[in-house]
Coordinates of C-alpha atoms and ligand atoms in Angstrom, one line a residue:
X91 CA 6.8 6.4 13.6
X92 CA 6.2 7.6 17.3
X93 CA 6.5 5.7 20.3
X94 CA 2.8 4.0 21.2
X95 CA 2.2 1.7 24.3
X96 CA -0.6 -0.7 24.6
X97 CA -1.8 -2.6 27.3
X98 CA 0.4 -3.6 30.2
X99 CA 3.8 -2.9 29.8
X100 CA 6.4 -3.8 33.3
X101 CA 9.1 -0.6 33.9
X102 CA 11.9 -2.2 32.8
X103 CA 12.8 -4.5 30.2
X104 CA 14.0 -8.0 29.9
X105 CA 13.1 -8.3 33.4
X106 CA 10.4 -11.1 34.8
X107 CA 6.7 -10.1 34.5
X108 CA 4.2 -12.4 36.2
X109 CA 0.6 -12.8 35.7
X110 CA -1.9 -14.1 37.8
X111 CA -2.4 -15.6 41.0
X112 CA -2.1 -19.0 43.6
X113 CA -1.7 -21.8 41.0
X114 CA -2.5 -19.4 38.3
X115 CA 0.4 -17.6 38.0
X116 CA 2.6 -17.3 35.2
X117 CA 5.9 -16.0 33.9
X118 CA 5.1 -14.1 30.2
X119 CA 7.0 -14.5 27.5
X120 CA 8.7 -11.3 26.3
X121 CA 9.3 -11.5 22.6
X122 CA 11.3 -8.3 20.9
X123 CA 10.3 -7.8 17.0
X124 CA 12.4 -5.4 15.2
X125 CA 13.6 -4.7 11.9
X126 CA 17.8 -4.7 10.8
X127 CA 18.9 -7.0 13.4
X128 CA 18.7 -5.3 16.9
X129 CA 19.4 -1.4 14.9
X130 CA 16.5 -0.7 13.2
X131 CA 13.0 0.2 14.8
X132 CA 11.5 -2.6 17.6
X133 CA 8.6 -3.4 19.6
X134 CA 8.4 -5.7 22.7
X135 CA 5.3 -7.9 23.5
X136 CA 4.5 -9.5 26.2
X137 CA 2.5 -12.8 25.4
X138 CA 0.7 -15.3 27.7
X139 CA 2.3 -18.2 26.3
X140 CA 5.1 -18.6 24.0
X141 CA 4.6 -17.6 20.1
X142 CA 6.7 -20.3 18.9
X143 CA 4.5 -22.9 19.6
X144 CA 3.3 -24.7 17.0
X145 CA 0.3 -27.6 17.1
X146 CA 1.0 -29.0 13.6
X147 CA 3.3 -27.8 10.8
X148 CA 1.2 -27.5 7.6
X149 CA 2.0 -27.5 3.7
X150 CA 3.6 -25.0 1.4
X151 CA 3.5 -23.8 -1.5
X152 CA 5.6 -21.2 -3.8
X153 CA 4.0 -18.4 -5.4
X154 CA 3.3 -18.5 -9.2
X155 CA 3.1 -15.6 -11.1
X156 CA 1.8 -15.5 -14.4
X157 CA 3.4 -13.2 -16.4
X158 CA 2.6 -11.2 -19.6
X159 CA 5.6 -10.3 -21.9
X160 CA 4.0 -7.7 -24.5
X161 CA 5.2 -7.6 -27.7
X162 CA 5.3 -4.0 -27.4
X163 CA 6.8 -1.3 -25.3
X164 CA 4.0 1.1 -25.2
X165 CA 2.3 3.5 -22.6
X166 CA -0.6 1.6 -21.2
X167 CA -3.9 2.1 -19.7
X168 CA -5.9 -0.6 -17.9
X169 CA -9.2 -0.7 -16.1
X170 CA -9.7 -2.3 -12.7
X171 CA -13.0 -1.3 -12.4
X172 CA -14.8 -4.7 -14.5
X173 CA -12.8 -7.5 -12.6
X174 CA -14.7 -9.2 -11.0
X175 CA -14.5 -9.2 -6.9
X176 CA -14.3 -13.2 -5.4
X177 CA -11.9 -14.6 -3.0
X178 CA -10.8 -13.8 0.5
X179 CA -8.7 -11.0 1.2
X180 CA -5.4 -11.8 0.9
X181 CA -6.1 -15.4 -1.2
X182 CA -8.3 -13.5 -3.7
X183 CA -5.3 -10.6 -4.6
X184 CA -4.4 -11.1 -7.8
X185 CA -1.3 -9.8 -8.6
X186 CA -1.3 -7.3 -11.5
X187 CA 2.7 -5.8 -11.7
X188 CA 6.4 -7.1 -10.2
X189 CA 9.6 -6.5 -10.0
X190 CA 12.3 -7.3 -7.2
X191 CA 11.3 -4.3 -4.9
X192 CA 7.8 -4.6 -4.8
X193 CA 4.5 -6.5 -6.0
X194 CA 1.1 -4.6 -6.5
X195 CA -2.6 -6.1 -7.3
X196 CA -6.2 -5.9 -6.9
X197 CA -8.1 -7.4 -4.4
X198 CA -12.0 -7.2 -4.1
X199 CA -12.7 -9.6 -1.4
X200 CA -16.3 -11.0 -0.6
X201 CA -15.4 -14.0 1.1
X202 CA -14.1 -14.3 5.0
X203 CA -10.3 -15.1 5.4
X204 CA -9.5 -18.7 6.7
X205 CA -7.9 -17.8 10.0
X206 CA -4.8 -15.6 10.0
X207 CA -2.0 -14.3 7.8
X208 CA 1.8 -13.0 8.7
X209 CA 4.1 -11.9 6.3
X210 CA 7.5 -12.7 7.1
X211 CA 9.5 -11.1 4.0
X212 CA 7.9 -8.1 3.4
X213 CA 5.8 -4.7 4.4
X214 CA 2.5 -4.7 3.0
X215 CA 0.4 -1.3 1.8
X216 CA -3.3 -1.9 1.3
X217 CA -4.4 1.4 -0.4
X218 CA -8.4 1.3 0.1
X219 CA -10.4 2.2 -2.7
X220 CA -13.5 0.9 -1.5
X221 CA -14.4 -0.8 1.8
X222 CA -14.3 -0.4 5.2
X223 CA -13.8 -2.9 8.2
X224 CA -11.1 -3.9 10.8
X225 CA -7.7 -5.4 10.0
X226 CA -7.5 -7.5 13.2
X227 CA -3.8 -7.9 14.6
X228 CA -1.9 -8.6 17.9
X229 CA -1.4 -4.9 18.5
X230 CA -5.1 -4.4 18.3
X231 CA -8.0 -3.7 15.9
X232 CA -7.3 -1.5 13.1
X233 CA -10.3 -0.1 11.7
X234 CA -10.1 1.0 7.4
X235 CA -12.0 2.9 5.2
X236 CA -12.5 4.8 2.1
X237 CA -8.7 6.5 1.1
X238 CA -7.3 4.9 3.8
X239 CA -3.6 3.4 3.4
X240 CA -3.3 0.4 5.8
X241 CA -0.1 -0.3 6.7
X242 CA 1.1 -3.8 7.9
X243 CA 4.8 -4.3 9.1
X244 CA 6.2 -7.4 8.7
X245 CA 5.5 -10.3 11.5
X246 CA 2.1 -8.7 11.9
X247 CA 0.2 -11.8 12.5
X248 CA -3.6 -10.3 11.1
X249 CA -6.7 -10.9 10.2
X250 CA -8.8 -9.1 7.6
X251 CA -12.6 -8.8 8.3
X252 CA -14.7 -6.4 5.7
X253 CA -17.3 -4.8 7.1
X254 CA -20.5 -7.3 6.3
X255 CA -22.3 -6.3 2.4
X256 CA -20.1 -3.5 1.8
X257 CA -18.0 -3.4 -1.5
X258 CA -14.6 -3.6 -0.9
X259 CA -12.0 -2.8 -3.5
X260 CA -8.3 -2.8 -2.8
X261 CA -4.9 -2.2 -4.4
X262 CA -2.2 -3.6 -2.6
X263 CA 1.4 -3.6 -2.1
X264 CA 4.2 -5.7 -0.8
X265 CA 7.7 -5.0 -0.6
X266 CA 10.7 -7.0 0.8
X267 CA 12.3 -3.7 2.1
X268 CA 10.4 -1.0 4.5
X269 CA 8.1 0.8 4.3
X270 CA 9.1 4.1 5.3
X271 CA 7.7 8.1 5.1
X272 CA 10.5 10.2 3.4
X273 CA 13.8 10.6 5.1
X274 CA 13.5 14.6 3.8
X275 CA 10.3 14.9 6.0
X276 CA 11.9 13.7 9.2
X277 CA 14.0 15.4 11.6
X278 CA 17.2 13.8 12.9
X279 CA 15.3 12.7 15.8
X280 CA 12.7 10.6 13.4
X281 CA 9.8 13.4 14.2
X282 CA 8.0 14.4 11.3
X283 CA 8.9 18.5 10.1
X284 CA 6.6 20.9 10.0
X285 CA 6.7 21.6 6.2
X286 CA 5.8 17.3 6.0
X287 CA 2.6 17.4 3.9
X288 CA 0.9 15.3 7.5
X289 CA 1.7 15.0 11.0
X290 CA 2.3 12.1 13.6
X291 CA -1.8 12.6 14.4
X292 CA -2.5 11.8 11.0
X293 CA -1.1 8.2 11.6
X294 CA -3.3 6.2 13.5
X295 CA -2.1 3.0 15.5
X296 CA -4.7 0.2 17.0
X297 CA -6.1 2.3 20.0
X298 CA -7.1 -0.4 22.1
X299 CA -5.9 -4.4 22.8
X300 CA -7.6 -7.4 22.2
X301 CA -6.1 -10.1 24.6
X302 CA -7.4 -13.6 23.4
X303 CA -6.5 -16.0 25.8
X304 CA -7.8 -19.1 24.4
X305 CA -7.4 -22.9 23.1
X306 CA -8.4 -24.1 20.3
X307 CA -7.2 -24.2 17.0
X308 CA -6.1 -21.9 14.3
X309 CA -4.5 -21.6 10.9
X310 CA -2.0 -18.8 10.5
X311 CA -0.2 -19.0 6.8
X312 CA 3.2 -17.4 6.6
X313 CA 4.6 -15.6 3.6
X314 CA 8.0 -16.9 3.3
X315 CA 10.6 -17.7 0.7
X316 CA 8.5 -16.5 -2.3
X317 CA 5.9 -19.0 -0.7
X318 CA 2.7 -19.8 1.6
X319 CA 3.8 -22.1 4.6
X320 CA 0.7 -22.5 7.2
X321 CA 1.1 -24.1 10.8
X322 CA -1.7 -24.8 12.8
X323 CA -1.8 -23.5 16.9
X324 CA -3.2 -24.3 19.5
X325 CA -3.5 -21.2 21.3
X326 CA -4.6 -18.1 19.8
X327 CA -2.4 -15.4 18.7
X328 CA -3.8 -12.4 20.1
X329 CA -2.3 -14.2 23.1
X330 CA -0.2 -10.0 24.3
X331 CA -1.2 -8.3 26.8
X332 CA 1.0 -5.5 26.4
X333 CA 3.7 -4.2 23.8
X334 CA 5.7 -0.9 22.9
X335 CA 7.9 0.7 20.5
X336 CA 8.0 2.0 16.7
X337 CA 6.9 -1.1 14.9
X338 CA 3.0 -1.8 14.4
X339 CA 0.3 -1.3 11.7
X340 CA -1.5 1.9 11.5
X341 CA -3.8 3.7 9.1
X342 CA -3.2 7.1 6.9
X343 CA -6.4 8.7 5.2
X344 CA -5.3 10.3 1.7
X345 CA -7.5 13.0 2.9
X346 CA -5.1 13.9 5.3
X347 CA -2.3 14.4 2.8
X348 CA -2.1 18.4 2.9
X349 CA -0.6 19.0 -1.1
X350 CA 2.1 21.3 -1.7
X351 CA 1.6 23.6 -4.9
X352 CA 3.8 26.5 -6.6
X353 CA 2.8 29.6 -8.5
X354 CA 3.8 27.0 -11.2
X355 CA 4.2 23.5 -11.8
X356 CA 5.7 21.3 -8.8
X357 CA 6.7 17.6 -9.9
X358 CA 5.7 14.2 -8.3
X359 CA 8.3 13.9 -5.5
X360 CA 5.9 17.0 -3.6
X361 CA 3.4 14.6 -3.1
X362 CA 5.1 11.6 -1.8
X363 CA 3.7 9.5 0.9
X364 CA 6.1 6.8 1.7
X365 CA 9.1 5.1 0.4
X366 CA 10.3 1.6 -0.1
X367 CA 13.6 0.9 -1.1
X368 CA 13.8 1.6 -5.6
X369 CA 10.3 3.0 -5.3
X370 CA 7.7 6.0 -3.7
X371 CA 4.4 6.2 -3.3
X372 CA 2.6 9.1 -3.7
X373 CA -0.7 11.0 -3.5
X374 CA -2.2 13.4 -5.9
X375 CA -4.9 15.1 -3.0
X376 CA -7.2 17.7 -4.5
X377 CA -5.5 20.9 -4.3
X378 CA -5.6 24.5 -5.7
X379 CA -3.5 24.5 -8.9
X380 CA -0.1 27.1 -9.8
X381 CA -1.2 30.3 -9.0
X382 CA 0.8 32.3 -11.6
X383 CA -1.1 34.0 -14.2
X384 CA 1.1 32.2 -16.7
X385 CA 1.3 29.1 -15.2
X386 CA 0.5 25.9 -17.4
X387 CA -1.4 23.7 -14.9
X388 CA -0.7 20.3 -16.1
X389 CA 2.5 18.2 -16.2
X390 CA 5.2 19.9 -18.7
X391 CA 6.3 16.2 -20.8
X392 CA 8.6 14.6 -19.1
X393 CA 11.0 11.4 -19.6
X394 CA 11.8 9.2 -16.5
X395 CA 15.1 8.0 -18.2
X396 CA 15.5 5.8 -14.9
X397 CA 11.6 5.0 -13.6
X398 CA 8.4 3.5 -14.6
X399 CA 5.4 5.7 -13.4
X400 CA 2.0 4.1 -12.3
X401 CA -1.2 6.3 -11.5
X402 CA -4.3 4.9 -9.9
X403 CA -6.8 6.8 -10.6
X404 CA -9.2 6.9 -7.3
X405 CA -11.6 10.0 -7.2
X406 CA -12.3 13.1 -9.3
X407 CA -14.5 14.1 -12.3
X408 CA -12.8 12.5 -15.2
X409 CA -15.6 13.3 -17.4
X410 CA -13.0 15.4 -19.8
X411 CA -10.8 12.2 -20.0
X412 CA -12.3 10.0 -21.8
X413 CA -10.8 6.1 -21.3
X414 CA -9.5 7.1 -18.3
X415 CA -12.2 7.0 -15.4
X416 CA -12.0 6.2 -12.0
X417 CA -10.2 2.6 -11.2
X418 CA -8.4 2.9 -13.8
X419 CA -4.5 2.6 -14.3
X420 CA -2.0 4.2 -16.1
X421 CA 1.4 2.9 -16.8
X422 CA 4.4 4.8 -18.3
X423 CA 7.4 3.0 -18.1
X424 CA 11.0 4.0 -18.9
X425 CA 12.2 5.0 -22.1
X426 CA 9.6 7.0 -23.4
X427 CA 8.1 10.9 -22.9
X428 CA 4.9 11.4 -21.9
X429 CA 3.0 14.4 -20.9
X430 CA -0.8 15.8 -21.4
X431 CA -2.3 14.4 -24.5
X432 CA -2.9 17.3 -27.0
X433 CA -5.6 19.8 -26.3
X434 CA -5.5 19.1 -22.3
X435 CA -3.3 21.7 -22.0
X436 CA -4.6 24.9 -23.8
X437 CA -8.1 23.3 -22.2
X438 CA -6.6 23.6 -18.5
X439 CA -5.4 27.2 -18.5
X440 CA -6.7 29.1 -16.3
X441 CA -8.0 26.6 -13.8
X442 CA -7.9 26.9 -10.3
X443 CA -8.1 24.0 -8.4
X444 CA -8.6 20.0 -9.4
X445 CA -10.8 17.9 -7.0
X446 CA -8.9 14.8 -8.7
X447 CA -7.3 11.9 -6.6
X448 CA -4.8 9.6 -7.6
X449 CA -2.1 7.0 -6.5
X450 CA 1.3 6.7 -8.1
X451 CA 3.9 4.4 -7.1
X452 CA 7.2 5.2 -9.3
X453 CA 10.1 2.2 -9.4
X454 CA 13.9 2.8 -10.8
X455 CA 13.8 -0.7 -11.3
X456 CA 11.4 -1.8 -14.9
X457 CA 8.4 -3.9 -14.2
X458 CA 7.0 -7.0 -15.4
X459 CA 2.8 -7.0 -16.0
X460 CA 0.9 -10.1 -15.5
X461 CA -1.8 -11.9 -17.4
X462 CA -4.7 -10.0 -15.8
X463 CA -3.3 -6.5 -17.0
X464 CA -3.1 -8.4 -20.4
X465 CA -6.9 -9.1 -19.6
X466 CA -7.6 -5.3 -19.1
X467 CA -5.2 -3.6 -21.4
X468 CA -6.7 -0.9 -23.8
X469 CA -4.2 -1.1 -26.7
X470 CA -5.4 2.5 -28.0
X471 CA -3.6 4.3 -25.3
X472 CA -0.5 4.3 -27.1
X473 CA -2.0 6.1 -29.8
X474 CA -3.7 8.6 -28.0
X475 CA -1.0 11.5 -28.4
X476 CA -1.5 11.4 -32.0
X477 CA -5.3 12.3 -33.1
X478 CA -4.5 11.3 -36.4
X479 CA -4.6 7.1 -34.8
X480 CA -6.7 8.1 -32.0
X481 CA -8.7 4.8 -31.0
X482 CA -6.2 2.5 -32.6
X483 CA -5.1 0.1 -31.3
X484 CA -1.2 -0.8 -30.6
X485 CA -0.4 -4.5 -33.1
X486 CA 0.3 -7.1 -31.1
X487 CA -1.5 -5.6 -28.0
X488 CA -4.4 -7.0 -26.0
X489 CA -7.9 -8.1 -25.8
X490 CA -7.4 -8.6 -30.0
X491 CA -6.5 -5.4 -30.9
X492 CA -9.7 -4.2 -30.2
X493 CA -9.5 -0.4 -28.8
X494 CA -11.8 0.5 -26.1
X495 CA -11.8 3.6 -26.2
X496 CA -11.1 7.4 -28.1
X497 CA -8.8 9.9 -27.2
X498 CA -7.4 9.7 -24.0
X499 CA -6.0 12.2 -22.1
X500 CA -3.0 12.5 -20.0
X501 CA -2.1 11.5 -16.5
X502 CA -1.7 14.6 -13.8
X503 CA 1.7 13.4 -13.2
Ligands
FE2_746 FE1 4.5 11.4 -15.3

């Protein structure tokens, strides 16, 4: 991240700042959030009154997670696209896939978000498939739309407001380690190198301040200890009126993401976006496909002996895929070989370019599903390398057994 400086910020650190005039004047409270202690990246904010104060101390409660334990270990495909949207924005995620290193689920929000939210054990990715809005925080508004990647450090007391009758549909990540863009892509000096597939102006911090200097009362629930604790305050958050440093939300569009290709095929790790600790996230952007006149322009099979591999499947015409359409998911987990379903490939020579967009978050570390993949599983998929048991479905696997769809083919990654 660069160095981005909002508001009013004194010369010198640690030193007094005062506000106001006569009777008015006041001392402000300089409070420094970083990350690994006082070694990792920081930012300093300079409040009006102290961001410990609390009015009332509130409930909590843990986190439940309802998991599905398949009696199968299959490839899977599930469809986001029928759930049904409900709830606030972060209330109404529902949580779709764990493991110690990082959560991911939907969220399709239609209802306002009862005052504010901080997460205080994680980093949290909201990949936008639908919707735009502001994600308001005390660094400032931070406007989203379509493709955007929101990205909310930890201790980012926020507030998500969807823009008013427009569809919003989310997938969303939260990790208890950083979120980071790739070491490889960074200089020793932290700026991004010029063969990165973006640049620094491709990440886009709050651009303005919103000083709130107000009493009242406001609920802020904290995400802490695998649970929801909420306080109530008495003055508002947005109480800064200046910070600086490394650490603060920002945006990056996947339309930004400038793809790398070869004359032939170049695996996943070219299209990373960011990384979290056991994990990436990457971006399939539309891009011209291997050049060479031999080339074979899909994935050669592969076997992730030590990953599980998740695609999201956000834009492109996946009319010669059938069951696998946009908002749909694909999971291939550890253990087994996967690679284009037959046919795909001898159909894709010779193409030039794919307009397809995707979002693939790989983990070393196996995950667990919950009950709401279980609710929109297609237990054919498994099949679907074999046209003799094309539209079968997998014993034992979801929604009855019932398959929902016919051949499938594969996943660009
Ligand atoms: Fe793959």
């Amino acid at each position: 991240m660069r160095y981005v400086s909002l508001g009013e910020v004194p010369p010198k650190r640690h030193a007094q700042v005062w506000r106001g005039e006569n009777g008015g004047r006041r001392l402000l409270v300089e409070e420094v959030l970083g990350y690994e202690g006082f070694s990792g990246n920081e930012s300093i904010l300079y409040h009006l009154h102290s961001p410990c104060r609390l009015d009332q101390v509130g409930g909590f409660r843990p986190i439940v997670r309802d998991e599905w334990v398949p009696d199968a270990h299959v490839h899977r495909l599930a469809n986001t696209a029928p759930i049904e949207p409900g709830g606030d924005p972060v209330g109404g995620r529902r949580l779709l896939m764990w493991n110690g290193d990082i959560e991911v689920s939907v969220a399709k929000p239609t209802d306002a978000m009862d005052g504010f939210y901080r997460n205080g054990e994680g980093d949290e990715v909201v990949y936008v498939h639908r919707g735009t809005g502001v994600v308001r925080t005390m660094f400032g508004p931070v406007p989203y739309r379509e493709k955007d990647y929101v990205v909310i450090p930890r201790g980012t007391t926020h507030r998500w407001e969807p823009a008013d009758g427009v569809e919003q549909h989310w997938m969303c990540f939260h990790t208890p380690g950083e979120i980071e863009t790739p070491n490889r892509y960074r200089n020793r000096y932290g700026q991004l190198l010029e063969h990165a597939p973006f640049s620094q102006r491709d990440f886009h911090p709050p651009a303005a301040l919103e000083t709130v200097d107000e009493t009242g009362e406001w609920t802020v629930t904290l995400r802490v200890r695998d649970g929801l604790q909420t306080y109530v305050l008495d003055r508002h958050p947005f109480d800064i009126v200046g910070w600086d440093g490394y650490v603060y939300p920002y945006t990056f569009n996947a339309a930004d993401f400038e793809p790398h290709t070869g004359r032939f095929h170049l695996p996943p790790p070219a299209h990373q976006t960011f990384q979290g600790p056991n994990f990436v996230i990457c971006t399939f952007a539309p891009r011209m496909l291997d050049w060479d006149e031999t080339a074979v322009p899909l994935p050669y099979h592969h076997s992730n002996i030590q990953s599980e591999e998740v695609m999201f499947y956000a834009e492109g015409d996946y009319a010669a895929r059938k069951g696998v359409d946009v908002g749909c998911l694909t999971l291939h987990p550890s253990g087994l070989p996967h690679g284009p379903q037959p046919g795909t490939v001898e159909k894709a020579l010779g193409a030039k370019r794919t307009d397809e967009l995707a979002v693939m978050w790989d983990t070393f570390r196996p995950l667990r599903l919950s009950t709401l993949w279980r609710d929109i599983d297609d237990p054919s998929y498994a099949y679907s390398w074999n046209p003799d048991r094309a539209g079968e479905p997998v014993a034992g696997g979801a929604n009855g057994g019932a398959p929902q769809g016919a051949t499938v083919t594969g996943p660009s990654a």
